[in-house]
Short mmCIF file of C-alpha atoms in Angstrom, two decimals:
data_model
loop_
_atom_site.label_atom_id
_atom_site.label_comp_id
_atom_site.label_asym_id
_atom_site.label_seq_id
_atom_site.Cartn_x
_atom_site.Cartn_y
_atom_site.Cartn_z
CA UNK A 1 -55.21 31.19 56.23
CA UNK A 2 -54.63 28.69 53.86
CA UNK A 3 -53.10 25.59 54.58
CA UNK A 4 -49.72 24.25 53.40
CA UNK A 5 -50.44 22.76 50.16
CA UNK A 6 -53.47 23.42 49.11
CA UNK A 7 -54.89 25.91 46.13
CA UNK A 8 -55.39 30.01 47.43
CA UNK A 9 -59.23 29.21 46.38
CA UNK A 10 -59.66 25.92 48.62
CA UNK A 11 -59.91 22.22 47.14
CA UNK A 12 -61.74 22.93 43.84
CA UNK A 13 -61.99 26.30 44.40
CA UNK A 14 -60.72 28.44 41.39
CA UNK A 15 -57.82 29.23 39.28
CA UNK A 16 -54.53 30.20 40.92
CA UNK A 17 -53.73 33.60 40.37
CA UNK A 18 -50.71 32.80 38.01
CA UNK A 19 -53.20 30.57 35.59
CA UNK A 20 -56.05 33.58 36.72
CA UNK A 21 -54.03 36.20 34.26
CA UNK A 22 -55.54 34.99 31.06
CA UNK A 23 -53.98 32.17 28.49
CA UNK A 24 -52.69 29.05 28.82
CA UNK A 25 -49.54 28.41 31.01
CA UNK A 26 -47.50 26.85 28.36
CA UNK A 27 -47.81 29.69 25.80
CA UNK A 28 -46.90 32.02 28.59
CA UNK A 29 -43.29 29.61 28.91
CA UNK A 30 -42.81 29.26 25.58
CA UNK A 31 -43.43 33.13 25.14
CA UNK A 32 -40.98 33.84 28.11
CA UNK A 33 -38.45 31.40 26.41
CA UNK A 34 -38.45 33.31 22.81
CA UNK A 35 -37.77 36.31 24.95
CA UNK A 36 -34.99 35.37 26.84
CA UNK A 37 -33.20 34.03 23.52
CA UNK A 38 -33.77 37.43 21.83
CA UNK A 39 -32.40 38.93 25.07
CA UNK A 40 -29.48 36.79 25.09
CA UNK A 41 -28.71 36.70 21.19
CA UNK A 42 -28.83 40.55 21.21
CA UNK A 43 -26.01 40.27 23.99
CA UNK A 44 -23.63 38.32 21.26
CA UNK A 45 -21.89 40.59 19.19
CA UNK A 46 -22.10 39.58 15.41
CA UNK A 47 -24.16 37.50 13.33
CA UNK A 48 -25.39 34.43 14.82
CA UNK A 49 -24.11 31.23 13.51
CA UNK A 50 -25.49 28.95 11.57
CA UNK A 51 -25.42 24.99 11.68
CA UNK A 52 -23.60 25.47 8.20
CA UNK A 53 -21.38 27.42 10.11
CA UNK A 54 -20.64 24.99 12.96
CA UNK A 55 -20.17 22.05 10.97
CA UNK A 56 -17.67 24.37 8.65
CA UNK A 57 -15.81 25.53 12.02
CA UNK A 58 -15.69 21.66 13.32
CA UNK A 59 -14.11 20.34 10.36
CA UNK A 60 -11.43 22.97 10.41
CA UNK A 61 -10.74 22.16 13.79
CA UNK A 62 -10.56 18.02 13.11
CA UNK A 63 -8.51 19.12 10.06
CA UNK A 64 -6.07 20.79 12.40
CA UNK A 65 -6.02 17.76 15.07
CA UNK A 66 -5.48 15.44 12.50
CA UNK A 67 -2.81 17.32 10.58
CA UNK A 68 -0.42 16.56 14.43
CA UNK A 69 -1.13 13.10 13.62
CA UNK A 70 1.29 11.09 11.27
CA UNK A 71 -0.10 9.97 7.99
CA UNK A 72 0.52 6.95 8.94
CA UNK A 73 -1.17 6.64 11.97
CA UNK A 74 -4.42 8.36 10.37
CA UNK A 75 -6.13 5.13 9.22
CA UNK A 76 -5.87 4.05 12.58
CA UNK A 77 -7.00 6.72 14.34
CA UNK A 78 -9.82 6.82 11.79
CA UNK A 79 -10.70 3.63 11.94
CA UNK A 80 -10.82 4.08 16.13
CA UNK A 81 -12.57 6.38 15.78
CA UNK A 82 -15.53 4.46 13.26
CA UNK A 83 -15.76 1.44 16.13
CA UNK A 84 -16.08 4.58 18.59
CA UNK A 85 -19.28 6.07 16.71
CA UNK A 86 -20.64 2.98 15.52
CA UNK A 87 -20.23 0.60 18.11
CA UNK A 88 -18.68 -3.09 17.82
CA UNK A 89 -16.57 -3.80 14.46
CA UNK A 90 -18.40 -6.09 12.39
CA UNK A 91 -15.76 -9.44 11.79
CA UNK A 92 -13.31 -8.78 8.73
CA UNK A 93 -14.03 -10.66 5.44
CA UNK A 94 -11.87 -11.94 3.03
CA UNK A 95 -13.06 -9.98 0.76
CA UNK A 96 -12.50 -6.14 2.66
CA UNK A 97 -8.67 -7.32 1.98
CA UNK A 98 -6.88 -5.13 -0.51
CA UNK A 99 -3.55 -6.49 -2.01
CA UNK A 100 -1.64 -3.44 -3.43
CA UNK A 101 1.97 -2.01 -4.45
CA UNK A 102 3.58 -0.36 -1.49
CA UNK A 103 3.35 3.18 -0.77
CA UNK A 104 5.61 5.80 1.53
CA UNK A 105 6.41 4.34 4.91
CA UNK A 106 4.92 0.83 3.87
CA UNK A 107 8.95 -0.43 3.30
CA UNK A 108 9.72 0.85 7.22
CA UNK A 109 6.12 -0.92 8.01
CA UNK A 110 7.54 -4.32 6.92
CA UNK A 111 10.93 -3.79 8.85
CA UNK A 112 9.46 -2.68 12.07
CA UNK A 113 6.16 -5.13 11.57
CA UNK A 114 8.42 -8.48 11.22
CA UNK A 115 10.78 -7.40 13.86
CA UNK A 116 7.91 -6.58 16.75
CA UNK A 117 5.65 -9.59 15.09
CA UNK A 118 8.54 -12.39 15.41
CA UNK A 119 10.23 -11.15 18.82
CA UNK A 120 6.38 -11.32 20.44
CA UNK A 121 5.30 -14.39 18.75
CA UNK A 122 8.75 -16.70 18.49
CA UNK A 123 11.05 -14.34 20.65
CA UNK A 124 13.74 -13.47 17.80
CA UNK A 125 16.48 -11.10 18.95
CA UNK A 126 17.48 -7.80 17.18
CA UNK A 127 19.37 -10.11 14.61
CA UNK A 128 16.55 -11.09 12.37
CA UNK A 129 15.40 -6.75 12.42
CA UNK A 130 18.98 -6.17 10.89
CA UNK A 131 18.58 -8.90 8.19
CA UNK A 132 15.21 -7.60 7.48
CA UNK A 133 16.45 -3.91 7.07
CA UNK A 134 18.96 -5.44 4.85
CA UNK A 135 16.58 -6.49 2.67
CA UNK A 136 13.92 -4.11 2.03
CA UNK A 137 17.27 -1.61 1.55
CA UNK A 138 18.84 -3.58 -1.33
CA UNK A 139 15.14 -3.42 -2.58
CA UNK A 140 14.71 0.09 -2.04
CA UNK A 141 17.89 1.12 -3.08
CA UNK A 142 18.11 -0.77 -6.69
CA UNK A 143 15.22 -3.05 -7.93
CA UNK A 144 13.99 -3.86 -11.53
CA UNK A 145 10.59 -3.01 -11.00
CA UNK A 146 9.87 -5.83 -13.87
CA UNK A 147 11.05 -8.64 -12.67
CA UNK A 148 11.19 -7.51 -8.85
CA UNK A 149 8.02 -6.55 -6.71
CA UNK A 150 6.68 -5.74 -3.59
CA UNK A 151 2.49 -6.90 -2.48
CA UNK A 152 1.21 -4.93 0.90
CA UNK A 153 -2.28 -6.22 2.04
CA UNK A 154 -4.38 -3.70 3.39
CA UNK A 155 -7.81 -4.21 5.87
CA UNK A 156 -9.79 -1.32 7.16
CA UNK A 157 -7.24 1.07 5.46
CA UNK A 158 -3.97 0.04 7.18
CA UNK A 159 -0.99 -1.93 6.25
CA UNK A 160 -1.68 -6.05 7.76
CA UNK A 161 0.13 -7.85 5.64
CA UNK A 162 3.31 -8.10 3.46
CA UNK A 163 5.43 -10.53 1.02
CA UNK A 164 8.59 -9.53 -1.58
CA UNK A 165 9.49 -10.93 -5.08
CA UNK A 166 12.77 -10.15 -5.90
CA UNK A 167 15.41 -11.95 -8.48
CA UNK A 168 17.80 -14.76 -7.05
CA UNK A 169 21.79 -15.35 -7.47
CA UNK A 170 20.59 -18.20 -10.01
CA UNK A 171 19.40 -17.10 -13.78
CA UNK A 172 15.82 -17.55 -14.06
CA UNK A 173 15.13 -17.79 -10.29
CA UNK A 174 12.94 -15.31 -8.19
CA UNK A 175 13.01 -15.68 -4.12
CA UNK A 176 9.88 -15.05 -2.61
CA UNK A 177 10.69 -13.16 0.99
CA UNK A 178 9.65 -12.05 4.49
CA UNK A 179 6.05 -13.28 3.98
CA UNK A 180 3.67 -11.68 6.95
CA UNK A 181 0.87 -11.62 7.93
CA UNK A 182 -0.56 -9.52 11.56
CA UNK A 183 -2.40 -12.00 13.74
CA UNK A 184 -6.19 -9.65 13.13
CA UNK A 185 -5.64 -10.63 9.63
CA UNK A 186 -5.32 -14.45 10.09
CA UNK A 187 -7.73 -16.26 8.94
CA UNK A 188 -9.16 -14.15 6.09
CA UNK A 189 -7.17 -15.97 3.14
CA UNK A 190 -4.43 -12.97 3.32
CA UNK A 191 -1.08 -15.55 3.47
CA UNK A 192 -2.63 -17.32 0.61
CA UNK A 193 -3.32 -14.15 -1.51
CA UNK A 194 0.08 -13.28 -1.34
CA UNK A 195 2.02 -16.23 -2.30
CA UNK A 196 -0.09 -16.31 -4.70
CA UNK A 197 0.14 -12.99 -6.39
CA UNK A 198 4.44 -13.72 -6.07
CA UNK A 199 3.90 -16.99 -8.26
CA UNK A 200 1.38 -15.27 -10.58
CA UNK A 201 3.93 -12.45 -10.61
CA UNK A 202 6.93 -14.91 -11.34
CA UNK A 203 5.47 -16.72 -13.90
CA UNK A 204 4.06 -13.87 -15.82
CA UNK A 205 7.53 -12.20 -15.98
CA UNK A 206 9.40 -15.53 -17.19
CA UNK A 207 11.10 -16.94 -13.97
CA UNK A 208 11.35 -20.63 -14.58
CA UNK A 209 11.63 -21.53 -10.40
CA UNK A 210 10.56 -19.77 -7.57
CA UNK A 211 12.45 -20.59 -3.96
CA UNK A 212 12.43 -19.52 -0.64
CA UNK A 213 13.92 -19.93 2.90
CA UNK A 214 11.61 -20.36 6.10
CA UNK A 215 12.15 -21.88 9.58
CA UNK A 216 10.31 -25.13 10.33
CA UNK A 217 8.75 -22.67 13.40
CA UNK A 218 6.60 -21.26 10.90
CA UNK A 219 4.05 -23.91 10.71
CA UNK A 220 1.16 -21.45 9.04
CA UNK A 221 3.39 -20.60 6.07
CA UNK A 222 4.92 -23.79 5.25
CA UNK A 223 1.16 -25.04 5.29
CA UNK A 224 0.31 -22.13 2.26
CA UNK A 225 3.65 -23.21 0.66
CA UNK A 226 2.65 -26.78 0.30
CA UNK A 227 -1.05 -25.93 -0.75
CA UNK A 228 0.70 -24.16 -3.77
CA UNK A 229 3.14 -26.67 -4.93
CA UNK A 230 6.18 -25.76 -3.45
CA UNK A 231 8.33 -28.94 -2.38
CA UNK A 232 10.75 -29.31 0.60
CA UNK A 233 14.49 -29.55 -1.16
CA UNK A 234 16.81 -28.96 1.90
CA UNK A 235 16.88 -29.19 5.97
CA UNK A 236 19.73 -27.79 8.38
CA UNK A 237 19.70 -26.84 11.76
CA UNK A 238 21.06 -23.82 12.77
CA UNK A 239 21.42 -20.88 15.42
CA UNK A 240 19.87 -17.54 14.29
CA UNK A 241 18.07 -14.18 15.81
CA UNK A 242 19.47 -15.51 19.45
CA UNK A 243 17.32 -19.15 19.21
CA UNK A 244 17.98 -23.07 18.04
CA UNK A 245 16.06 -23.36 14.82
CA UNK A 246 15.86 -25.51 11.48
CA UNK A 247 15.89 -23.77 8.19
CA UNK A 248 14.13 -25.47 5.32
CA UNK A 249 14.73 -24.92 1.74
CA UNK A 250 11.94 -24.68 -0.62
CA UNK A 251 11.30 -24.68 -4.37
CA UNK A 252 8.66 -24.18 -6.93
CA UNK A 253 8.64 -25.20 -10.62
CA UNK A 254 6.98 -22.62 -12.06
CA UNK A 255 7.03 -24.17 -16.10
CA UNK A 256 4.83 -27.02 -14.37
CA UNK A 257 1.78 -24.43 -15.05
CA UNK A 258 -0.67 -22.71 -12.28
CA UNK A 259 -0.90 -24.92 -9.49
#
């Protein structure tokens, strides 16, 4: 009898009688392995698919996930989706921020952006939402696309920033309004970019002043605002969007030359 563990032929004794058939175990495997992937291909009813195919059959299949998604949720998602394949973000750079015109669904974007951004951040009521709607409609709805504009900044392919250009009650003012910026985007330059394209904008077109209204809350902005000439005309306190604030009156001489 042979005992537990040992070889049939004794310590040293011979081949096993599954190595004792002839060749070398692993071509015998490998040769049993072809087989039973003929076996089982021959079991699949039509042609066997390729990695061409596969790939072609996944991308239909993303193409119809993505198509449930809103366009504008799609840069997000993709951009999830790149930090979910490729690990950590790298850090933003100035230079990855793109300031262009606005396209569909950016004008809703600015509404519902400043009304979320300032109710987390300074906890404005429902008040300042229904001034902001105002606004971007009168834009929307009639705007001389001369003298009147609109900058979006976009980072990673999604809306993070916004500021408007539009013409003022006085002749040969523009009003620069609802300047925003989203708090991943702070930072990178963005607030500065865009007050700058409105006075580059302004004083291309012919506006001789450029003025806006702010809340002395807003420390970030009035900081960019000073930096690019503007001076500090007016001060009142007042009760707005449910909290005590002081609005500030600002103005920019824009025949003074590029500041």
């Amino acid at each position: 009898m042979t005992p537990p563990g040992a070889s049939p032929g004794g310590v040293g004794g011979g081949r096993s009688r599954s190595y004792a058939r002839g060749g070398d175990f692993s071509d015998r495997v490998r040769r049993r392995a072809v087989r039973v992937a003929a076996t089982a291909h021959s079991r699949i009813p039509g042609p066997i698919m390729t990695v061409q195919d596969g790939d072609e059959r996944a991308r239909r299949a993303v193409a119809a996930l993505l198509a449930a998604v809103p366009a504008a949720d799609r840069p997000r998602l993709a951009e999830a989706l790149r930090a979910l394949l490729g690990g950590e973000r790298t850090a933003p750079r100035p230079e990855d921020v793109l300031l262009r015109e606005p396209g569909p669904g950016d004008l809703g974007w600015i509404v519902q952006r400043n009304a979320a951004l300032y109710a987390a951040e300074y906890g404005w009521n429902t008040d300042y939402e229904g001034l902001v709607a105002r606004i971007v409609a009168d834009f929307a709805e009639d705007h001389d696309p001369h003298l009147e504009r609109v900058w979006i900044a976009e980072l990673g392919g999604r809306p993070v920033g916004c500021v408007m250009c539009v013409r003022d009650d006085a002749p040969g003012t523009a009003r620069l309004r609802l300047l925003l910026v989203e708090p991943e985007a702070r930072g990178l330059g963005v607030g500065d970019r865009l007050v700058a394209a409105v006075t580059g904008f302004a004083r291309g077109v012919g506006y001789h002043d450029l003025v806006l209204w702010t809340n002395d809350v807003l420390a970030a902005a009035r900081r960019i605002y000073l930096r690019r000439g503007f001076t500090l005309v007016a001060e009142k306190p007042h009760r707005s969007f449910g909290v005590d604030l002081t609005g500030q009156d600002w103005r920019l001489d824009l025949r003074a030359g590029p500041e």
